[in-house]
XYZ file of C-alpha atoms in Angstrom:
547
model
C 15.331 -9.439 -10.923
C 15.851 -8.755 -14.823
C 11.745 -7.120 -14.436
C 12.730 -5.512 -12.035
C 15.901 -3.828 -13.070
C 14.423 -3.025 -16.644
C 11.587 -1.281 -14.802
C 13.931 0.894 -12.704
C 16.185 1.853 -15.023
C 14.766 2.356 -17.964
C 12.527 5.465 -19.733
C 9.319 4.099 -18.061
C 10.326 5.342 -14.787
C 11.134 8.639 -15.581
C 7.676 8.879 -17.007
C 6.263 7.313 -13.087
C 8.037 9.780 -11.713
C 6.256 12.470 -14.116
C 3.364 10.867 -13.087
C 3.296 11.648 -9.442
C 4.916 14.652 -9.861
C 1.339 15.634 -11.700
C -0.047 14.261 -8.826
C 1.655 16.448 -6.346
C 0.846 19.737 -8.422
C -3.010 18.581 -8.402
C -2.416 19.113 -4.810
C -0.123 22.247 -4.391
C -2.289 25.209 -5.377
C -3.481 24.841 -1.950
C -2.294 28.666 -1.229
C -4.976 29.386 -4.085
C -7.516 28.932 -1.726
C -7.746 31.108 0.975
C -11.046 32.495 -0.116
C -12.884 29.434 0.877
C -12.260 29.516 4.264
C -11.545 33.174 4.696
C -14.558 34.330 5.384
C -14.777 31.519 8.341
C -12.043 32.683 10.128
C -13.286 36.396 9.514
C -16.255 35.749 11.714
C -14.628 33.808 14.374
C -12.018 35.654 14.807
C -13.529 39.104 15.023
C -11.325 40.757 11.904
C -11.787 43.375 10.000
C -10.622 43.553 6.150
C -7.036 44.823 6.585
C -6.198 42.133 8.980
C -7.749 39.049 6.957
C -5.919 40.492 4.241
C -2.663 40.834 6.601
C -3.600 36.786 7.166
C -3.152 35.883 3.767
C -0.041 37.639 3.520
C 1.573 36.022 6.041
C 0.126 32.791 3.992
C 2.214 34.144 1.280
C 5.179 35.186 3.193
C 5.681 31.391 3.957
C 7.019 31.454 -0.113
C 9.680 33.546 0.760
C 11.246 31.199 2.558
C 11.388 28.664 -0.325
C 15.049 30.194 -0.690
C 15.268 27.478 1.921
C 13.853 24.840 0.023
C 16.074 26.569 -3.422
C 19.159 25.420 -1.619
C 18.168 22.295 -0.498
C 17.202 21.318 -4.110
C 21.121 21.197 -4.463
C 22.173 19.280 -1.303
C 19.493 16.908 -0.605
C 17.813 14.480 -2.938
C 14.553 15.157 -3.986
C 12.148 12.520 -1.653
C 13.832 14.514 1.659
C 12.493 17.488 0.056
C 9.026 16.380 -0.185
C 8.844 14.751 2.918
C 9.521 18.299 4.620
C 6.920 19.874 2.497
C 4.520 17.516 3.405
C 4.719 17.816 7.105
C 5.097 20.891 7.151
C 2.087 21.354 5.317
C 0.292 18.556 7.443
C 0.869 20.325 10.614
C 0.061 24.405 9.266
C -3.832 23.522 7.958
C -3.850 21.102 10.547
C -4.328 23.501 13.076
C -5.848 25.957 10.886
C -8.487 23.257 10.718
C -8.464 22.502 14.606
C -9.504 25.923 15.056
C -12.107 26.596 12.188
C -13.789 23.499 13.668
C -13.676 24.515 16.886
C -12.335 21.497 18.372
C -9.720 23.925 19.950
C -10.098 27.653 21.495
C -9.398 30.148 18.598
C -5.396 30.691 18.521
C -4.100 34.184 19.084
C -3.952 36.563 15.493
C -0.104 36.039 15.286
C -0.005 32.853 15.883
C -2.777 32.176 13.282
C -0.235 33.863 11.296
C 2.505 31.068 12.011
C 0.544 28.344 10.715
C -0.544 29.864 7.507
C 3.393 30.481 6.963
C 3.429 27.243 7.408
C 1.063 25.938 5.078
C 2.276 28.336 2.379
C 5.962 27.697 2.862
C 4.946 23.557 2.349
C 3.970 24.431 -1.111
C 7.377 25.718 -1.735
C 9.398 22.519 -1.084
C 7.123 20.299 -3.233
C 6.927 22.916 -6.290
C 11.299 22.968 -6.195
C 11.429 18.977 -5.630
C 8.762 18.583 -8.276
C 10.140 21.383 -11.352
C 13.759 21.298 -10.481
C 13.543 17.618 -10.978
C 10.920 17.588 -14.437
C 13.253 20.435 -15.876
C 16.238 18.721 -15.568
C 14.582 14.939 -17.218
C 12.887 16.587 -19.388
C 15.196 19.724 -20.543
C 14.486 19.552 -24.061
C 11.033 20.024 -23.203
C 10.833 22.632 -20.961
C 7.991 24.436 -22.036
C 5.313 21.595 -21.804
C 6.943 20.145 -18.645
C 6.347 23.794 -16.929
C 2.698 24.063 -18.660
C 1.794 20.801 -17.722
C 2.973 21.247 -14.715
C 2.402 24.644 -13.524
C -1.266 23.767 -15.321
C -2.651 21.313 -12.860
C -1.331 23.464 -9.767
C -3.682 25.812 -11.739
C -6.536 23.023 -11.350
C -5.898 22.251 -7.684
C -7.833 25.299 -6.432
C -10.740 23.260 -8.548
C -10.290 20.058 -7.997
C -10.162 20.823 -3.830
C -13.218 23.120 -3.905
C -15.545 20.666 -6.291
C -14.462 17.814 -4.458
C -15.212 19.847 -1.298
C -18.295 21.331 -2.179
C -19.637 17.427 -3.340
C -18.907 15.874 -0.672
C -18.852 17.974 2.323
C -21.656 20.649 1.216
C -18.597 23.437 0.933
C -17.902 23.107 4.881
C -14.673 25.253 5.692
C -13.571 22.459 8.356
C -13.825 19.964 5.779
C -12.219 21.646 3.242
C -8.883 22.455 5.300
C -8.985 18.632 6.512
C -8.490 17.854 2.735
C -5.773 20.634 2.615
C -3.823 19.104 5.307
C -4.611 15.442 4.442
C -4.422 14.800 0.913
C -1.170 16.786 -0.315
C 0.886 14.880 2.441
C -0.731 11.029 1.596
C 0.450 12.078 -2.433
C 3.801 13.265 -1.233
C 4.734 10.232 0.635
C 3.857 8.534 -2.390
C 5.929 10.741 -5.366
C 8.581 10.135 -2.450
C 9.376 6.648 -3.625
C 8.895 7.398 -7.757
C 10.183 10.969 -8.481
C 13.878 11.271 -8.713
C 16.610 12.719 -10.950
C 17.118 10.478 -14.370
C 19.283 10.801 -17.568
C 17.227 13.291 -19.896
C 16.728 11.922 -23.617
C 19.515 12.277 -25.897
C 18.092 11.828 -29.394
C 15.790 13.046 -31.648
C 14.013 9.642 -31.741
C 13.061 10.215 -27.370
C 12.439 13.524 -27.793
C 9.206 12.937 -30.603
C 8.243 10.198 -28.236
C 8.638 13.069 -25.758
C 6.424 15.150 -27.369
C 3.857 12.577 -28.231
C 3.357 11.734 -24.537
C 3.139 14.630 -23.390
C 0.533 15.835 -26.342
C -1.363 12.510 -24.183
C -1.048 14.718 -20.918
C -2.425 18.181 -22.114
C -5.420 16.129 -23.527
C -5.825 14.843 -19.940
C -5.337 17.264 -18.168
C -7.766 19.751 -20.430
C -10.375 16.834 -19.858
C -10.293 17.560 -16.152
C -10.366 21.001 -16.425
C -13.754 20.801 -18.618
C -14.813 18.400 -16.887
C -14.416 20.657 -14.234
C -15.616 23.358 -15.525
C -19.041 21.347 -16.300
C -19.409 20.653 -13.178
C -19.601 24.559 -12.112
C -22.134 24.960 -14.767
C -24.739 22.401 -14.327
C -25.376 23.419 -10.784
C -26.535 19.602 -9.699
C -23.954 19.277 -6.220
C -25.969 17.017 -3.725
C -27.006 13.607 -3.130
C -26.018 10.600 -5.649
C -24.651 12.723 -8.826
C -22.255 14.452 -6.402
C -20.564 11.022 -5.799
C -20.515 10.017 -9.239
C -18.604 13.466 -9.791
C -16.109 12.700 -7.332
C -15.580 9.371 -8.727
C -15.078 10.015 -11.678
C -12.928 12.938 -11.265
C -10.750 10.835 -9.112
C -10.612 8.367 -11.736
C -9.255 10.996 -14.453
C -6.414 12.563 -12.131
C -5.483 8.688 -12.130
C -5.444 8.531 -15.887
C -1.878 9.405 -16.758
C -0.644 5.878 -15.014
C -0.929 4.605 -18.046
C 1.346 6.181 -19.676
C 4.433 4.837 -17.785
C 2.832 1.163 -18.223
C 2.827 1.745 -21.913
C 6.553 2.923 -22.251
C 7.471 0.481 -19.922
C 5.924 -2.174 -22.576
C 7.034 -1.008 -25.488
C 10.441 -1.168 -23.977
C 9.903 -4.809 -23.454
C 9.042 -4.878 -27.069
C 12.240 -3.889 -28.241
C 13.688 -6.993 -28.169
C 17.666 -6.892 -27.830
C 17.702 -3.177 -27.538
C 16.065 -4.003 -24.185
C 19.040 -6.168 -23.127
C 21.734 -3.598 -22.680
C 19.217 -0.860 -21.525
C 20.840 -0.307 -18.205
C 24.524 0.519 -19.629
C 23.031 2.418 -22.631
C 21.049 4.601 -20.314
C 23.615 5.501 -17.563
C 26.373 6.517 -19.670
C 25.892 7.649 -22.990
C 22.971 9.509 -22.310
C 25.082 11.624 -19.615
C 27.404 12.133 -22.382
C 25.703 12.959 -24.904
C 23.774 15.389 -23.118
C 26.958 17.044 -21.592
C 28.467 16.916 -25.129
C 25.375 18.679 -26.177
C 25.387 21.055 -23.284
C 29.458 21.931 -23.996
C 28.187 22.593 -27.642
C 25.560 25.460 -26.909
C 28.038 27.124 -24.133
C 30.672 27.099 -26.662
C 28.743 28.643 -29.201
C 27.569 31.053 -26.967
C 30.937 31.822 -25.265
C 32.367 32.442 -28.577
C 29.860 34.630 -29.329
C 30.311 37.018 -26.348
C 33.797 36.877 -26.688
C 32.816 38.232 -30.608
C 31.083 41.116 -28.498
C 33.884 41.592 -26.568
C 32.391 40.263 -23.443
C 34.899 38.676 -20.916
C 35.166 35.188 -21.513
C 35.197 34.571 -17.301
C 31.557 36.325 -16.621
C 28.920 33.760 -17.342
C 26.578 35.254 -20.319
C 23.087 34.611 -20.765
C 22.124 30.712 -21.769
C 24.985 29.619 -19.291
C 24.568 28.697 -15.386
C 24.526 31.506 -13.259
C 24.882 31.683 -9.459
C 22.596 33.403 -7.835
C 25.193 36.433 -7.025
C 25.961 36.040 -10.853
C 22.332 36.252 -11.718
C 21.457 39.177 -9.537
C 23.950 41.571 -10.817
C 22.541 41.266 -14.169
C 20.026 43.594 -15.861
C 18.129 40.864 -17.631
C 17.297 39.407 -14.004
C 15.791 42.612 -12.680
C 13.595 43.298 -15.349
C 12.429 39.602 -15.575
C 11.769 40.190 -11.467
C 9.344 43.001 -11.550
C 7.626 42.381 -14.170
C 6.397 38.953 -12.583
C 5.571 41.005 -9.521
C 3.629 43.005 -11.787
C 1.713 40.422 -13.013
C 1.798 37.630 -9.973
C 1.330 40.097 -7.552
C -2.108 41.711 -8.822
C -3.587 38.853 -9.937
C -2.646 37.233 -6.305
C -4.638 40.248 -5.184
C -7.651 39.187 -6.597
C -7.514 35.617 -6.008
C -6.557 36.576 -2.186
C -9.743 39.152 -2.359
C -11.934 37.095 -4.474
C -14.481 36.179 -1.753
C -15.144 39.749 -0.489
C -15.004 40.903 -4.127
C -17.931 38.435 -4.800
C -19.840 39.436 -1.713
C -19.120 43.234 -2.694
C -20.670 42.703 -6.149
C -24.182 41.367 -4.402
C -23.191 37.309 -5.221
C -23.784 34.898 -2.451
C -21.825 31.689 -4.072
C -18.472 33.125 -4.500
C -17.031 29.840 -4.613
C -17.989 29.817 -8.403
C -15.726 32.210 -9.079
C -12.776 31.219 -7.279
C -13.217 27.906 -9.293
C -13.113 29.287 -12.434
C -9.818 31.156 -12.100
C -8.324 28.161 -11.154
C -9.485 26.535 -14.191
C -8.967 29.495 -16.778
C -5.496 29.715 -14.867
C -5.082 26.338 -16.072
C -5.708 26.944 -19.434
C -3.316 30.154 -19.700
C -0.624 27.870 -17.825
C -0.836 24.826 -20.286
C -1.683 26.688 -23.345
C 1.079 29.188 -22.927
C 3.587 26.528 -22.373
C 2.963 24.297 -25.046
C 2.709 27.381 -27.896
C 5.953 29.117 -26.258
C 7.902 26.124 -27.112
C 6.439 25.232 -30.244
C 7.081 28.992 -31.050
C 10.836 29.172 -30.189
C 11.697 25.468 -31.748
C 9.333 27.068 -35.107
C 10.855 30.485 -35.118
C 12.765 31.299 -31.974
C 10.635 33.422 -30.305
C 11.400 35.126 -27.305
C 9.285 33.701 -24.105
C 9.046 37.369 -22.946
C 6.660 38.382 -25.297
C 3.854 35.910 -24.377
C 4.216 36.968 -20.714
C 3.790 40.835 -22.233
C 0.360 39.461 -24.031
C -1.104 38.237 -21.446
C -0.556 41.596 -19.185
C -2.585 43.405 -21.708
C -4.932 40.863 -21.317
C -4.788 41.096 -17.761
C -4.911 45.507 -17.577
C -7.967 45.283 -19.754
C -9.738 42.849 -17.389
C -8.586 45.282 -14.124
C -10.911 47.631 -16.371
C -13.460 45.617 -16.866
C -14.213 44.725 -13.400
C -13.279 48.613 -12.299
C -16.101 49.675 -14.420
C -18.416 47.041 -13.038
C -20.091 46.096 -16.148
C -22.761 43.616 -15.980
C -20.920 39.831 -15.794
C -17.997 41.545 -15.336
C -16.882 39.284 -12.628
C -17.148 35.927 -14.413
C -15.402 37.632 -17.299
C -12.318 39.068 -14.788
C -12.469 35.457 -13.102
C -11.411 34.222 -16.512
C -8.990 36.498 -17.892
C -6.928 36.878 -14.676
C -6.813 33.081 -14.348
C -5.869 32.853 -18.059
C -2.798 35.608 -17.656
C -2.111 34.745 -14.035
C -1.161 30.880 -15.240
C 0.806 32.122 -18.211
C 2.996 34.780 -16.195
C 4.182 31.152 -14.106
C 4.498 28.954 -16.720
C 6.338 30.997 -19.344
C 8.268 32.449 -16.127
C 10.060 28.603 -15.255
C 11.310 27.679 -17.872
C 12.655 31.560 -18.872
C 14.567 31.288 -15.729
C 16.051 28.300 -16.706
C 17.173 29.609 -20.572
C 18.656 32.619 -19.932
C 20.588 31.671 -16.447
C 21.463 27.898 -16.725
C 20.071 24.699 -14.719
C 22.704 24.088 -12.148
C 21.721 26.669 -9.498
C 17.966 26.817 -11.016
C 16.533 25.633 -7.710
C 17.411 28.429 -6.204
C 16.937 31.025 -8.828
C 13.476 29.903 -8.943
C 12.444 30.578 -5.186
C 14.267 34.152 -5.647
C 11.873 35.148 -8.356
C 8.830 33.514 -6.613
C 9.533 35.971 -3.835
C 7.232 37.766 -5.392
C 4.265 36.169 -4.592
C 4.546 37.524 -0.389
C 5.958 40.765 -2.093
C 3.027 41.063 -4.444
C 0.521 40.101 -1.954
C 1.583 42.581 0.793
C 1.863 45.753 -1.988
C -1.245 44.689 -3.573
C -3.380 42.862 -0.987
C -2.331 43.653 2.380
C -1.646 47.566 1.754
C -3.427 48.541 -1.319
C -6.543 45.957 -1.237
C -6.826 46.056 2.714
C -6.580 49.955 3.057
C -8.526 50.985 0.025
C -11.409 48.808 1.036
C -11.318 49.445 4.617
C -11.434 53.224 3.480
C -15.156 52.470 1.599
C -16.348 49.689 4.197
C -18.883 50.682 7.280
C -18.110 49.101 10.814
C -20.167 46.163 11.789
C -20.901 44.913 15.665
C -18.119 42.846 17.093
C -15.352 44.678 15.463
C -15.239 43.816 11.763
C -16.702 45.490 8.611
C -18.404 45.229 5.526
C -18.878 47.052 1.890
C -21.460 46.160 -1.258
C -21.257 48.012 -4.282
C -18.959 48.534 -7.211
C -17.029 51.381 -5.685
C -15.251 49.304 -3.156
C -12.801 47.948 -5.147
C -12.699 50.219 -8.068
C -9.874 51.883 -7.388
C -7.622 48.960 -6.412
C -8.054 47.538 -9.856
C -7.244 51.263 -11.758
C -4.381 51.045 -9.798
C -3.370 47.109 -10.995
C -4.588 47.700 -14.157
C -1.487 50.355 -14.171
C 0.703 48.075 -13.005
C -0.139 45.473 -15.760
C 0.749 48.242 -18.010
C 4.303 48.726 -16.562
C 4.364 44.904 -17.021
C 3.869 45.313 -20.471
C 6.372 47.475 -20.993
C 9.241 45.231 -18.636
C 8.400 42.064 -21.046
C 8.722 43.814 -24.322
C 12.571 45.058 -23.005
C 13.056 41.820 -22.370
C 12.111 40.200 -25.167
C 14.388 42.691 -27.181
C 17.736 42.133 -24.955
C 17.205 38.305 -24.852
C 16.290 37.680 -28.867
C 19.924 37.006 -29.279
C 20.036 34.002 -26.744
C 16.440 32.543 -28.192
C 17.918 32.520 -31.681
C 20.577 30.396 -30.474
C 17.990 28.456 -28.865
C 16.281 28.025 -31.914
C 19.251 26.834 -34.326
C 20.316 24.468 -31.397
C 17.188 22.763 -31.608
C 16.985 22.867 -35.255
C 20.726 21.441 -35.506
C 19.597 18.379 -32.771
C 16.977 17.415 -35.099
C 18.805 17.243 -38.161
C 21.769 14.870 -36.613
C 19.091 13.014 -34.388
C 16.983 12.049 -38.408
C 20.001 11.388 -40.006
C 21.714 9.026 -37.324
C 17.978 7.371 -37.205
């Protein structure tokens, strides 16, 4: 009994819970992979470019209703929440893979588009279970907890098509089995692990904080060069394919040691072990809510220094959603993530018939590496952002405006079809794509409060069915439809440069207006970051001197 309830109650199993939490985002970037399977249910079910494109749409529409899943984040606990996500995600590519097999007649078009609202909207209920519960443990760490985080969602697009091109010779029918499968036997395990726990509450946890999760990002980069290697080499049949899925497996199963290690150590501590359950519940919870009342005062009294009303919530405390909404900040923060979500969603979406445009046969390559370049932007991006604002307080904003510069001059790149230019735009959308999320979270968080973040979140990842209808179904679908020549049986077909060449002019602009949003935001939320920054700094300070 005395294992047992030191296990359960002390640091160790907030780091399980971590654990599978990484677990489920190695499995949730299965929206990111439309392009794999696209081009199966193209041919079977007669379509022509605007309505595959309308198909992933309706993929993406399922995110939209992950307001759903927002407000469930604050009325049911977070295992409920992942058990709807993963049946609900079991049942969408369940039948998406009954009919790409053929084991069952093709489905009519709209109810095709049912199921792939399905199997997008399942993604929604694990990413809300799985950040609204890491934000709120970890909350003094919210940069690398969204990197990390947000990173390996990056690497599930990867991680499903090596595995599936490895072991099932890159068979659509195989690949969706995996879709449907695997994210719902990982759920039903984070089910029993991942659950709300006092956050740390000196400056002792927090280094220990940071040192285990420096032990995560060196993971998790592993796996994406490892990856990444894989892609390279070329070798994908026969006895090395195996080993690759082995091992790969093995290094996604890595991190459990991490929990085991803090779970020793605890043992370790002798008498400080002995009162762990009392000295976690309580003081921790007040600390933390002393620390909380601190940085709201300070803030409060600021705005009442500006001559704000003391009643209306100001930036760094919680917001409602009606609260949030009526503010400026919110707005700007909104489109400019469409901006940059919603083209490079567009090309992922696209990605296949880009590839096939551009003369390549193997376009699975590609869509690969922006899944592992939109790892790197996602874990790199969080880790400097926070090292940044505890170093100097700087505003989050202006790494999302960096990377749509990035991102525009890619758009170019690939508009003027210069020679590699896809591998190149593969990489720096990935790259700017995974910042715009990760930097995105925990933003949300800072400038409008925890308590309603759950469904703050799923309001600003509306974007990604908004994005993909302006910039895939309408202007991707039309534009190429415009250049493409009919082909027997009702569908169509275009090669060359000049079928997509305007559609990235035309996101390259948006990236530009991107630009522009992030850099106003940076300047009217310094204020807020530089409060940020001193509370930090001050947290420090007490935590080495009490140590």
């Amino acid at each position: 009994m005395g294992f047992r309830r030191s296990f359960s109650s002390s640091p160790s199993l907030k780091w399980l819970g971590f654990v599978t939490a990484v677990w489920v985002q190695a499995i949730s970037g299965n929206n990111y992979t439309f392009s794999n399977y696209s081009g199966a249910l193209k041919s079977l079910m007669n379509l022509n470019q605007l309505e595959l494109n309308n198909l992933s749409v309706a993929k993406d529409v399922g995110k939209a209703f992950g307001i759903l899943a927002g407000l469930a984040s604050d009325r049911l606990p977070t295992s409920v929440i992942l058990l709807i996500g993963c049946f609900e995600g079991l049942l969408g590519y369940g039948v998406q893979w009954l009919v790409v097999s053929r084991t069952i007649q093709p489905i009519s078009y709209w109810q095709m588009c049912i199921f792939l609202c399905m199997g997008g909207n399942s993604t929604t209920w694990m990413n809300t279970a799985v950040l609204v519960t890491c934000i709120r443990n970890f909350r003094r760490n919210r940069g690398p907890v969204s990197g990390i985080l947000k990173g390996y969602v990056g690497l599930s697009t990867a991680i499903f098509t090596d595995l599936c091109t490895a072991l099932f010779s890159n068979d659509p029918a195989s690949f969706l089995v995996l879709l449907a499968v695997v994210p719902f036997a990982v759920c039903l395990t984070a089910v029993f692990f991942l659950r709300e726990i006092p956050p740390a509450s000196s400056a002792e946890e927090e280094n220990e904080e940071t040192r285990y999760f420096a032990v995560f990002n060196i993971v998790a980069v592993v796996v994406a060069v490892y990856l990444q290697s894989y892609d390279i080499i070329g070798i994908k049949t026969g006895v090395f394919s195996v080993a690759f899925a082995s091992i790969l497996l093995f290094l996604l199963a890595s991190p459990i040691a991490i929990p085991f290690h803090s779970f020793i150590k605890s043992l370790n501590n002798g008498e400080q072990g002995d009162d762990l359950e009392g000295r976690i519940q309580e003081p921790l919870l007040r600390s933390e809510i002393a620390a909380a009342a601190a940085e709201k005062e300070v803030i409060v009294v600021a705005a009442e220094e500006e001559g704000v009303e003391k009643k209306r919530p100001v930036l760094g405390e919680d917001h409602t959603i009606m609260e949030a909404i009526m503010t400026v900040d919110f707005w700007v923060l909104f489109v400019s993530f469409l901006c940059g979500v919603g083209t490079g969603l567009a090309v992922m979406n696209n990605m296949g018939q880009i590839g096939l445009a551009l003369g390549y046969t193997n376009v699975s390559i590609f869509v690969s590496m922006t899944s592992i370049w939109g790892f790197f932007g996602r874990i790199l991006s969080g880790t400097l952002s926070e090292y940044f604002l505890k170093k100097s307080g700087t505003p989050r904003p202006l790494w999302n405006a960096a990377s749509q510069i990035l991102m525009a001059v890619g758009y170019i790149l690939m508009a003027l079809a210069v020679p590699n230019s896809l591998y190149i735009g593969s990489m720096v959308v990935g790259v700017c794509y995974g910042v715009r999320l990760a930097i995105t979270v925990p933003t949300a968080s800072e400038l409008f409060g925890l308590k309603y973040y759950g469904l703050i979140y799923n309001i600003l990842v509306l974007n990604l069915p908004l994005g993909s209808f302006l910039f895939s179904g309408l202007l991707a679908g039309f534009l190429y439809d415009a250049e493409a020549t009919p082909t027997p049986g009702g569908g169509n077909t275009c090669v060359g440069a000049h079928c997509y060449r305007l559609i990235f002019i035309v996101m390259a602009l948006a990236s530009v207006i991107g630009v522009g949003l992030d850099l106003v935001l940076a300047y009217r939320t310094k204020e807020i970051y530089v409060k940020i920054h001193a509370s930090k700094k001050s947290k420090n300070k007490s935590g080495g001197s009490l140590s």
